[in-house]
Amino acid sequence: MRFSKSLALLAAQSSVTVAQTNSTNSTTVPYLPLSADDHFSFILYEALSLANGGGSSTGEVMRATAKIVAGDTESFYNEFKFLGDSVHDIAESINATKFPVSAREAYFRASSYYRLSVFYMTANQSDPRLYSVWDSALADFDKAISLTEVRGERMTIKGPGFDIPIIYWKSPKAAGCGPVPTVLVGSGYDAPQEDTYHSIGREIIDRGWNFVTYEGPGQPTVRRQQGLGFIPNWWDVVTPVVDYLETRPEVDKKRIALGGLSFGGILAPLAATREHRFAAVLAIDGVQNLQTTALKQFPPALAQLYNSGNKTVFDAYLNKARVNPEANTMFKWFIGQGLWSFATESPYDWFTRLGGINLDGTVLSNITSPVFVGKGEDDKVAGGQEEVVAKLLGDKAYLYEFKTALGAGEHCQLGAEQQLAQVSLDWLAEVFEAVK
């Protein structure tokens, strides 16, 4: 699940107001609606897309879709929790020694369904399910990666004042041919690192490279286990991981790439402005500043209220809006997730800090490696920011537009992950080949 994908719905519904009810149709999105609630439809589509990398089953997701009541977040929780529990029980019933593939695939799906079930729970930060169900998701994912042909290894790296959880997949090619390229990938605003394995991780491993994921402050597990919100100095998250990677004998130190998905498309380039050991950076997609995007999609009165600097009134307005039963799901989630991921109770504080995570020309001029800038043709959230980022990067940028006609025009190529991998990783392979 990716924040900026969800924000695309806010862009499509440019007249969002506190009093707006959930849409009775989903004509604002370019794919077949899965719910009368636009935001539910979007997240259910994300659930389906996980199937491309073994993270869900279309039949299981579609059954949950048929049972979920539009706009009812408890219904959303109940149906995916039911799927998580049921598929977990199946996994537990399998003799994993005799049938490791069957057990692995069931554990992967159960883990995804547990993660999906608590997607809307961030609106109530004291809800115990936000934590207990997450623990179930992590446990099942760990069981799954212990059964993969290329085993995933979970470990913790020490950062400056926080711990950085990573998952490391060592390429089997490294044993026979020495050090191999390594791709370090970070997720975004609300997606966990576990999702990344299903979206692009298997494709990286299939190319014979080491694959590593990580999370920093504000991201799902770090936020839960350490209580930390997003920070603007993202290099402090990435640099300790690179330090660790350079100690691994199977890592080709000259061929390490950093990727970022969704909000990670800002975080990865931001880290690369200070951390210069990367052969390349993947910004999928190339967003520059999410606060800027959101302000353009806010109702004019709300944007004016924020720009006035009146923190007290802005806080009161959004805190009232996010509990208003008449407000649409997207709007309520947008506020609740922002407060959660920045570990604050003040909407003004969250939104101001969001604006501080920014890629301008001065910042981007510090990047020394080539940057793949992805763009979805139908990506409303970026609003042309991909072209701005590419222009500011100059000859260091490679801008690629994914086409809606081929089902790849959504932000981060949701549902067309194979196309994303083909284009971005083939580009990356050529970059690796050119490294001396």
Short mmCIF file of C-alpha atoms in Angstrom, two decimals:
data_model
loop_
_atom_site.label_atom_id
_atom_site.label_comp_id
_atom_site.label_asym_id
_atom_site.label_seq_id
_atom_site.Cartn_x
_atom_site.Cartn_y
_atom_site.Cartn_z
CA MET A 1 0.00 0.00 0.00
CA ARG A 2 1.46 3.33 -1.02
CA PHE A 3 0.51 6.76 0.23
CA SER A 4 1.05 8.57 -3.03
CA LYS A 5 -1.08 6.07 -4.91
CA SER A 6 -3.90 6.83 -2.54
CA LEU A 7 -3.24 10.54 -2.92
CA ALA A 8 -3.88 10.05 -6.62
CA LEU A 9 -7.53 9.54 -5.69
CA LEU A 10 -7.50 12.86 -3.88
CA ALA A 11 -6.17 14.40 -7.06
CA ALA A 12 -8.89 12.77 -9.11
CA GLN A 13 -11.51 14.06 -6.66
CA SER A 14 -10.28 17.64 -6.67
CA SER A 15 -13.37 18.96 -4.92
CA VAL A 16 -12.95 16.84 -1.77
CA THR A 17 -14.59 18.47 1.22
CA VAL A 18 -15.32 17.45 4.75
CA ALA A 19 -18.98 16.96 3.94
CA GLN A 20 -18.42 14.86 0.81
CA THR A 21 -19.70 11.31 1.16
CA ASN A 22 -18.14 8.24 -0.39
CA SER A 23 -18.64 8.00 -4.12
CA THR A 24 -21.35 5.67 -5.35
CA ASN A 25 -19.24 4.91 -8.41
CA SER A 26 -15.55 4.72 -9.18
CA THR A 27 -15.34 6.54 -12.48
CA THR A 28 -12.48 8.61 -11.10
CA VAL A 29 -10.10 5.66 -11.42
CA PRO A 30 -9.07 4.07 -14.74
CA TYR A 31 -9.58 0.45 -13.74
CA LEU A 32 -12.57 -1.74 -13.02
CA PRO A 33 -14.01 -0.64 -9.65
CA LEU A 34 -13.85 -3.21 -6.89
CA SER A 35 -15.95 -1.26 -4.39
CA ALA A 36 -18.48 1.57 -4.35
CA ASP A 37 -15.96 3.31 -2.09
CA ASP A 38 -13.21 4.71 -4.31
CA HIS A 39 -10.47 4.35 -1.73
CA PHE A 40 -11.46 0.80 -0.84
CA SER A 41 -11.44 0.03 -4.56
CA PHE A 42 -7.91 1.35 -4.85
CA ILE A 43 -6.53 -0.60 -1.90
CA LEU A 44 -8.29 -3.77 -3.06
CA TYR A 45 -6.60 -3.31 -6.41
CA GLU A 46 -3.30 -3.12 -4.57
CA ALA A 47 -4.21 -6.37 -2.81
CA LEU A 48 -4.80 -7.98 -6.19
CA SER A 49 -1.50 -6.66 -7.55
CA LEU A 50 0.39 -8.51 -4.80
CA ALA A 51 -0.58 -11.71 -6.61
CA ASN A 52 1.93 -10.83 -9.35
CA GLY A 53 4.70 -11.61 -6.87
CA GLY A 54 3.03 -14.34 -4.83
CA GLY A 55 1.71 -12.07 -2.10
CA SER A 56 -1.97 -12.81 -2.57
CA SER A 57 -4.41 -14.96 -4.52
CA THR A 58 -6.91 -13.31 -6.86
CA GLY A 59 -9.70 -15.66 -5.84
CA GLU A 60 -9.14 -15.03 -2.15
CA VAL A 61 -9.00 -11.26 -2.61
CA MET A 62 -12.07 -11.19 -4.83
CA ARG A 63 -14.04 -13.17 -2.25
CA ALA A 64 -13.08 -10.64 0.42
CA THR A 65 -14.01 -7.85 -1.99
CA ALA A 66 -17.50 -9.29 -2.38
CA LYS A 67 -17.99 -9.36 1.40
CA ILE A 68 -16.54 -5.97 2.38
CA VAL A 69 -19.08 -3.22 3.00
CA ALA A 70 -18.10 -0.05 1.15
CA GLY A 71 -16.75 2.61 3.50
CA ASP A 72 -16.85 0.32 6.57
CA THR A 73 -13.27 -0.01 7.80
CA GLU A 74 -14.26 -2.64 10.38
CA SER A 75 -15.69 -4.73 7.56
CA PHE A 76 -12.40 -4.28 5.68
CA TYR A 77 -10.51 -5.44 8.76
CA ASN A 78 -12.78 -8.40 9.43
CA GLU A 79 -12.63 -9.85 5.94
CA PHE A 80 -8.86 -9.61 5.56
CA LYS A 81 -8.29 -10.80 9.12
CA PHE A 82 -10.49 -13.78 8.31
CA LEU A 83 -8.38 -14.47 5.22
CA GLY A 84 -5.17 -14.07 7.21
CA ASP A 85 -6.29 -16.47 9.92
CA SER A 86 -7.68 -19.00 7.46
CA VAL A 87 -4.64 -19.08 5.16
CA HIS A 88 -2.35 -19.10 8.21
CA ASP A 89 -4.15 -22.21 9.45
CA ILE A 90 -3.64 -23.82 6.06
CA ALA A 91 0.06 -23.01 6.20
CA GLU A 92 0.36 -24.44 9.69
CA SER A 93 -1.34 -27.66 8.59
CA ILE A 94 1.26 -28.28 5.86
CA ASN A 95 4.32 -30.39 6.53
CA ALA A 96 6.85 -27.71 5.60
CA THR A 97 9.72 -30.18 5.51
CA LYS A 98 7.94 -32.33 2.94
CA PHE A 99 6.07 -29.56 1.09
CA PRO A 100 8.11 -26.36 1.56
CA VAL A 101 6.71 -24.58 -1.52
CA SER A 102 3.10 -25.04 -0.41
CA ALA A 103 3.85 -23.84 3.11
CA ARG A 104 5.90 -20.90 1.87
CA GLU A 105 3.22 -19.61 -0.49
CA ALA A 106 0.50 -19.89 2.15
CA TYR A 107 2.58 -18.05 4.74
CA PHE A 108 3.29 -15.28 2.24
CA ARG A 109 -0.41 -14.79 1.51
CA ALA A 110 -1.41 -14.94 5.17
CA SER A 111 1.19 -12.30 5.99
CA SER A 112 -0.15 -10.00 3.25
CA TYR A 113 -3.73 -10.39 4.43
CA TYR A 114 -2.77 -9.58 8.01
CA ARG A 115 -1.00 -6.43 6.80
CA LEU A 116 -3.99 -5.44 4.70
CA SER A 117 -6.43 -5.97 7.55
CA VAL A 118 -4.91 -3.17 9.65
CA PHE A 119 -4.41 -0.73 6.79
CA TYR A 120 -7.11 1.65 8.08
CA MET A 121 -6.29 1.12 11.77
CA THR A 122 -3.76 3.97 11.84
CA ALA A 123 -6.72 6.31 12.34
CA ASN A 124 -6.78 5.10 15.96
CA GLN A 125 -3.19 4.86 17.15
CA SER A 126 -4.19 3.20 20.42
CA ASP A 127 -6.02 0.30 18.76
CA PRO A 128 -4.16 -2.82 19.98
CA ARG A 129 -4.89 -4.64 16.71
CA LEU A 130 -2.58 -2.19 14.97
CA TYR A 131 0.27 -3.93 16.78
CA SER A 132 -0.84 -7.49 17.53
CA VAL A 133 -1.95 -8.31 13.99
CA TRP A 134 1.23 -6.75 12.63
CA ASP A 135 3.23 -9.17 14.77
CA SER A 136 1.30 -12.02 13.15
CA ALA A 137 2.14 -10.61 9.71
CA LEU A 138 5.86 -10.42 10.50
CA ALA A 139 5.89 -13.93 11.97
CA ASP A 140 4.26 -15.48 8.91
CA PHE A 141 6.52 -13.56 6.54
CA ASP A 142 9.55 -14.84 8.44
CA LYS A 143 8.29 -18.40 8.14
CA ALA A 144 7.84 -17.87 4.40
CA ILE A 145 11.31 -16.46 3.74
CA SER A 146 12.86 -19.32 5.70
CA LEU A 147 11.41 -21.60 3.01
CA THR A 148 12.36 -19.65 -0.12
CA GLU A 149 14.99 -21.10 -2.44
CA VAL A 150 17.00 -17.92 -1.92
CA ARG A 151 16.57 -17.49 1.82
CA GLY A 152 15.69 -14.12 3.25
CA GLU A 153 17.54 -13.11 6.39
CA ARG A 154 16.08 -10.52 8.75
CA MET A 155 18.57 -8.45 10.74
CA THR A 156 18.93 -5.08 12.48
CA ILE A 157 21.43 -2.35 11.64
CA LYS A 158 22.28 0.34 14.18
CA GLY A 159 21.51 3.86 13.02
CA PRO A 160 22.08 7.23 14.72
CA GLY A 161 19.49 6.98 17.49
CA PHE A 162 17.32 4.29 15.94
CA ASP A 163 17.47 0.73 14.64
CA ILE A 164 17.08 -0.08 10.95
CA PRO A 165 15.40 -3.42 10.19
CA ILE A 166 16.54 -4.98 6.94
CA ILE A 167 15.85 -8.20 5.06
CA TYR A 168 18.74 -9.58 3.04
CA TRP A 169 18.58 -12.08 0.17
CA LYS A 170 22.01 -13.33 -0.91
CA SER A 171 22.18 -14.26 -4.58
CA PRO A 172 23.16 -17.89 -5.20
CA LYS A 173 25.28 -16.62 -8.10
CA ALA A 174 27.64 -14.95 -5.64
CA ALA A 175 29.06 -18.28 -4.52
CA GLY A 176 30.22 -19.26 -8.00
CA CYS A 177 31.32 -16.00 -9.60
CA GLY A 178 32.40 -13.81 -6.73
CA PRO A 179 30.75 -10.53 -5.69
CA VAL A 180 27.58 -9.57 -7.56
CA PRO A 181 25.49 -6.39 -7.85
CA THR A 182 23.19 -5.49 -4.97
CA VAL A 183 19.92 -3.57 -5.05
CA LEU A 184 18.76 -1.89 -1.84
CA VAL A 185 15.09 -0.92 -2.00
CA GLY A 186 13.03 1.23 0.35
CA SER A 187 9.26 1.46 0.45
CA GLY A 188 7.20 4.60 0.93
CA TYR A 189 4.74 6.34 3.18
CA ASP A 190 2.66 3.39 4.38
CA ALA A 191 3.98 0.28 2.62
CA PRO A 192 6.13 -2.18 4.58
CA GLN A 193 9.37 -3.61 3.30
CA GLU A 194 7.69 -7.01 3.07
CA ASP A 195 5.49 -5.77 0.20
CA THR A 196 8.61 -4.90 -1.76
CA TYR A 197 9.56 -8.56 -2.08
CA HIS A 198 6.35 -9.18 -4.02
CA SER A 199 6.45 -6.01 -6.12
CA ILE A 200 10.04 -6.08 -7.40
CA GLY A 201 12.14 -8.29 -5.13
CA ARG A 202 11.62 -11.58 -6.92
CA GLU A 203 12.54 -9.91 -10.20
CA ILE A 204 15.81 -8.64 -8.71
CA ILE A 205 16.69 -12.06 -7.29
CA ASP A 206 15.89 -13.73 -10.62
CA ARG A 207 18.53 -11.50 -12.24
CA GLY A 208 21.19 -12.96 -10.00
CA TRP A 209 21.65 -9.90 -7.81
CA ASN A 210 21.57 -9.56 -4.04
CA PHE A 211 18.32 -7.97 -2.89
CA VAL A 212 17.94 -5.97 0.32
CA THR A 213 15.00 -4.08 1.82
CA TYR A 214 14.96 -1.70 4.75
CA GLU A 215 12.69 0.54 6.82
CA GLY A 216 13.41 3.81 8.54
CA PRO A 217 11.53 6.08 10.97
CA GLY A 218 7.90 6.62 9.99
CA GLN A 219 7.65 3.35 8.11
CA PRO A 220 5.40 0.57 9.41
CA THR A 221 7.56 -1.64 11.63
CA VAL A 222 9.90 1.09 12.86
CA ARG A 223 6.88 3.25 13.69
CA ARG A 224 5.31 0.42 15.66
CA GLN A 225 8.37 -0.90 17.45
CA GLN A 226 10.28 2.33 18.05
CA GLY A 227 7.54 4.97 17.97
CA LEU A 228 9.45 7.14 15.49
CA GLY A 229 8.04 9.32 12.72
CA PHE A 230 9.58 10.30 9.41
CA ILE A 231 12.80 12.32 9.38
CA PRO A 232 14.13 14.59 6.59
CA ASN A 233 17.76 13.41 6.92
CA TRP A 234 17.08 10.10 5.19
CA TRP A 235 20.77 9.52 4.50
CA ASP A 236 21.07 8.71 8.19
CA VAL A 237 18.89 5.68 7.48
CA VAL A 238 20.58 4.55 4.28
CA THR A 239 24.28 5.12 5.03
CA PRO A 240 24.49 2.60 7.91
CA VAL A 241 22.95 -0.03 5.64
CA VAL A 242 25.51 0.69 2.91
CA ASP A 243 28.27 0.47 5.53
CA TYR A 244 26.99 -2.99 6.41
CA LEU A 245 26.65 -4.10 2.79
CA GLU A 246 30.28 -3.26 2.17
CA THR A 247 31.26 -5.82 4.84
CA ARG A 248 29.56 -8.64 2.90
CA PRO A 249 32.00 -10.51 0.62
CA GLU A 250 29.29 -11.30 -1.94
CA VAL A 251 28.49 -7.60 -2.47
CA ASP A 252 30.21 -5.90 -5.41
CA LYS A 253 31.00 -2.58 -3.76
CA LYS A 254 31.07 -0.75 -7.10
CA ARG A 255 27.65 -2.04 -8.11
CA ILE A 256 25.22 -1.12 -5.35
CA ALA A 257 21.99 0.59 -6.39
CA LEU A 258 19.36 2.32 -4.27
CA GLY A 259 15.69 2.13 -5.19
CA GLY A 260 12.65 3.83 -3.73
CA LEU A 261 8.97 3.11 -4.38
CA SER A 262 6.23 5.74 -4.12
CA PHE A 263 7.22 8.15 -1.31
CA GLY A 264 10.49 6.23 -1.46
CA GLY A 265 10.91 7.89 -4.86
CA ILE A 266 11.68 11.05 -2.87
CA LEU A 267 13.54 9.33 -0.03
CA ALA A 268 15.99 7.40 -2.23
CA PRO A 269 17.26 10.43 -4.19
CA LEU A 270 17.30 12.42 -0.95
CA ALA A 271 19.61 9.83 0.63
CA ALA A 272 21.79 9.83 -2.48
CA THR A 273 22.43 13.57 -2.10
CA ARG A 274 24.70 12.72 0.85
CA GLU A 275 25.51 9.04 0.28
CA HIS A 276 27.61 8.77 -2.90
CA ARG A 277 28.52 5.09 -3.02
CA PHE A 278 25.65 4.12 -5.32
CA ALA A 279 26.17 3.15 -8.92
CA ALA A 280 22.58 4.21 -9.64
CA VAL A 281 19.31 5.33 -8.08
CA LEU A 282 15.78 4.23 -9.01
CA ALA A 283 13.06 6.80 -8.25
CA ILE A 284 9.77 4.96 -8.80
CA ASP A 285 8.07 7.31 -9.25
CA GLY A 286 9.91 10.60 -9.46
CA VAL A 287 7.91 12.78 -7.07
CA GLN A 288 9.46 15.99 -5.78
CA ASN A 289 7.34 17.14 -2.83
CA LEU A 290 4.13 15.50 -1.59
CA GLN A 291 2.99 18.52 0.37
CA THR A 292 2.99 20.56 -2.84
CA THR A 293 0.93 17.90 -4.57
CA ALA A 294 -1.55 17.68 -1.71
CA LEU A 295 -2.01 21.46 -1.47
CA LYS A 296 -3.00 21.53 -5.13
CA GLN A 297 -5.67 18.91 -4.48
CA PHE A 298 -7.02 20.40 -1.25
CA PRO A 299 -10.19 22.46 -1.47
CA PRO A 300 -9.05 26.10 -1.88
CA ALA A 301 -10.31 27.10 1.55
CA LEU A 302 -8.32 24.35 3.24
CA ALA A 303 -5.15 25.23 1.34
CA GLN A 304 -5.62 28.87 2.29
CA LEU A 305 -6.13 27.88 5.91
CA TYR A 306 -2.83 26.00 5.99
CA ASN A 307 -0.96 28.77 4.20
CA SER A 308 -2.27 31.27 6.74
CA GLY A 309 -0.10 29.59 9.36
CA ASN A 310 -2.95 29.35 11.87
CA LYS A 311 -1.95 26.05 13.49
CA THR A 312 -4.77 26.01 16.03
CA VAL A 313 -7.56 26.43 13.48
CA PHE A 314 -5.95 24.06 10.95
CA ASP A 315 -5.56 21.37 13.63
CA ALA A 316 -9.15 21.79 14.80
CA TYR A 317 -10.50 21.65 11.25
CA LEU A 318 -8.66 18.47 10.22
CA ASN A 319 -9.18 16.71 13.54
CA LYS A 320 -12.90 17.30 13.14
CA ALA A 321 -12.80 16.25 9.50
CA ARG A 322 -11.13 12.93 10.12
CA VAL A 323 -13.84 11.74 12.50
CA ASN A 324 -16.75 13.10 10.47
CA PRO A 325 -18.80 10.11 9.26
CA GLU A 326 -19.80 12.11 6.17
CA ALA A 327 -16.19 12.64 5.03
CA ASN A 328 -14.94 10.29 2.36
CA THR A 329 -12.60 7.46 3.19
CA MET A 330 -9.65 8.88 1.28
CA PHE A 331 -9.76 12.18 3.13
CA LYS A 332 -10.01 10.55 6.56
CA TRP A 333 -7.26 8.06 5.81
CA PHE A 334 -5.00 10.76 4.43
CA ILE A 335 -5.12 12.69 7.70
CA GLY A 336 -4.94 9.68 10.01
CA GLN A 337 -2.04 8.09 8.18
CA GLY A 338 -0.16 11.37 8.17
CA LEU A 339 -0.46 11.78 11.94
CA TRP A 340 0.54 8.15 12.46
CA SER A 341 3.57 8.12 10.16
CA PHE A 342 4.97 11.36 11.57
CA ALA A 343 4.19 10.31 15.16
CA THR A 344 2.31 13.49 15.99
CA GLU A 345 -1.14 14.54 17.14
CA SER A 346 -1.03 17.84 15.26
CA PRO A 347 -2.16 17.89 11.60
CA TYR A 348 -0.28 21.16 11.13
CA ASP A 349 2.92 19.63 12.48
CA TRP A 350 2.55 16.58 10.20
CA PHE A 351 1.82 18.61 7.08
CA THR A 352 4.63 21.08 7.69
CA ARG A 353 7.16 18.31 8.25
CA LEU A 354 5.91 16.54 5.12
CA GLY A 355 6.81 19.65 3.14
CA GLY A 356 10.32 19.56 4.57
CA ILE A 357 11.03 16.30 2.74
CA ASN A 358 11.77 17.92 -0.56
CA LEU A 359 13.87 17.62 -3.72
CA ASP A 360 14.82 20.99 -5.17
CA GLY A 361 17.54 21.88 -7.62
CA THR A 362 20.14 22.61 -4.96
CA VAL A 363 19.52 19.29 -3.23
CA LEU A 364 19.44 17.24 -6.44
CA SER A 365 22.67 18.80 -7.71
CA ASN A 366 24.50 16.79 -5.02
CA ILE A 367 23.60 13.42 -6.57
CA THR A 368 26.57 11.90 -8.36
CA SER A 369 25.04 8.75 -9.89
CA PRO A 370 22.58 8.23 -12.76
CA VAL A 371 18.93 8.24 -11.73
CA PHE A 372 16.05 6.29 -13.29
CA VAL A 373 12.94 8.48 -12.98
CA GLY A 374 9.74 6.52 -13.46
CA LYS A 375 6.51 8.17 -14.58
CA GLY A 376 3.04 6.68 -14.90
CA GLU A 377 1.11 8.22 -17.79
CA ASP A 378 -2.05 8.37 -15.66
CA ASP A 379 -0.29 9.24 -12.39
CA LYS A 380 -2.29 12.15 -11.00
CA VAL A 381 -0.30 12.41 -7.80
CA ALA A 382 2.98 13.59 -9.31
CA GLY A 383 1.29 16.15 -11.52
CA GLY A 384 4.30 16.50 -13.77
CA GLN A 385 6.83 16.50 -10.94
CA GLU A 386 8.67 13.63 -12.64
CA GLU A 387 9.61 15.92 -15.51
CA VAL A 388 10.71 18.60 -13.05
CA VAL A 389 12.92 16.15 -11.15
CA ALA A 390 14.44 14.84 -14.39
CA LYS A 391 15.11 18.37 -15.65
CA LEU A 392 16.78 19.35 -12.40
CA LEU A 393 18.95 16.24 -12.56
CA GLY A 394 20.01 17.08 -16.12
CA ASP A 395 22.06 14.45 -17.91
CA LYS A 396 22.09 12.27 -14.78
CA ALA A 397 18.39 11.44 -15.32
CA TYR A 398 16.74 8.80 -17.45
CA LEU A 399 13.00 9.55 -17.59
CA TYR A 400 10.66 6.78 -18.70
CA GLU A 401 6.89 7.03 -19.07
CA PHE A 402 4.84 3.86 -18.55
CA LYS A 403 1.71 3.72 -20.70
CA THR A 404 -1.88 3.50 -19.54
CA ALA A 405 -2.85 1.56 -22.67
CA LEU A 406 -0.67 -1.30 -21.43
CA GLY A 407 -2.04 -1.13 -17.89
CA ALA A 408 1.13 0.44 -16.49
CA GLY A 409 0.09 4.09 -16.26
CA GLU A 410 -0.69 4.10 -12.53
CA HIS A 411 1.70 5.40 -9.88
CA CYS A 412 4.50 2.85 -9.38
CA GLN A 413 2.93 0.79 -12.20
CA LEU A 414 0.44 -0.79 -9.84
CA GLY A 415 -0.70 -4.09 -11.33
CA ALA A 416 1.99 -4.02 -14.04
CA GLU A 417 4.98 -4.87 -11.88
CA GLN A 418 6.57 -7.02 -14.59
CA GLN A 419 6.72 -4.04 -16.94
CA LEU A 420 8.26 -1.92 -14.21
CA ALA A 421 10.92 -4.55 -13.53
CA GLN A 422 11.67 -5.09 -17.21
CA VAL A 423 12.29 -1.43 -17.95
CA SER A 424 13.95 -0.26 -14.74
CA LEU A 425 16.11 -3.32 -14.08
CA ASP A 426 17.25 -3.64 -17.70
CA TRP A 427 18.34 0.00 -17.49
CA LEU A 428 20.09 -0.78 -14.22
CA ALA A 429 21.86 -3.81 -15.75
CA GLU A 430 23.35 -1.57 -18.41
CA VAL A 431 24.50 0.89 -15.75
CA PHE A 432 26.17 -1.95 -13.85
CA GLU A 433 27.87 -3.15 -17.04
CA ALA A 434 29.35 0.30 -17.63
CA VAL A 435 30.89 0.53 -14.16
CA LYS A 436 34.68 0.26 -14.32
#
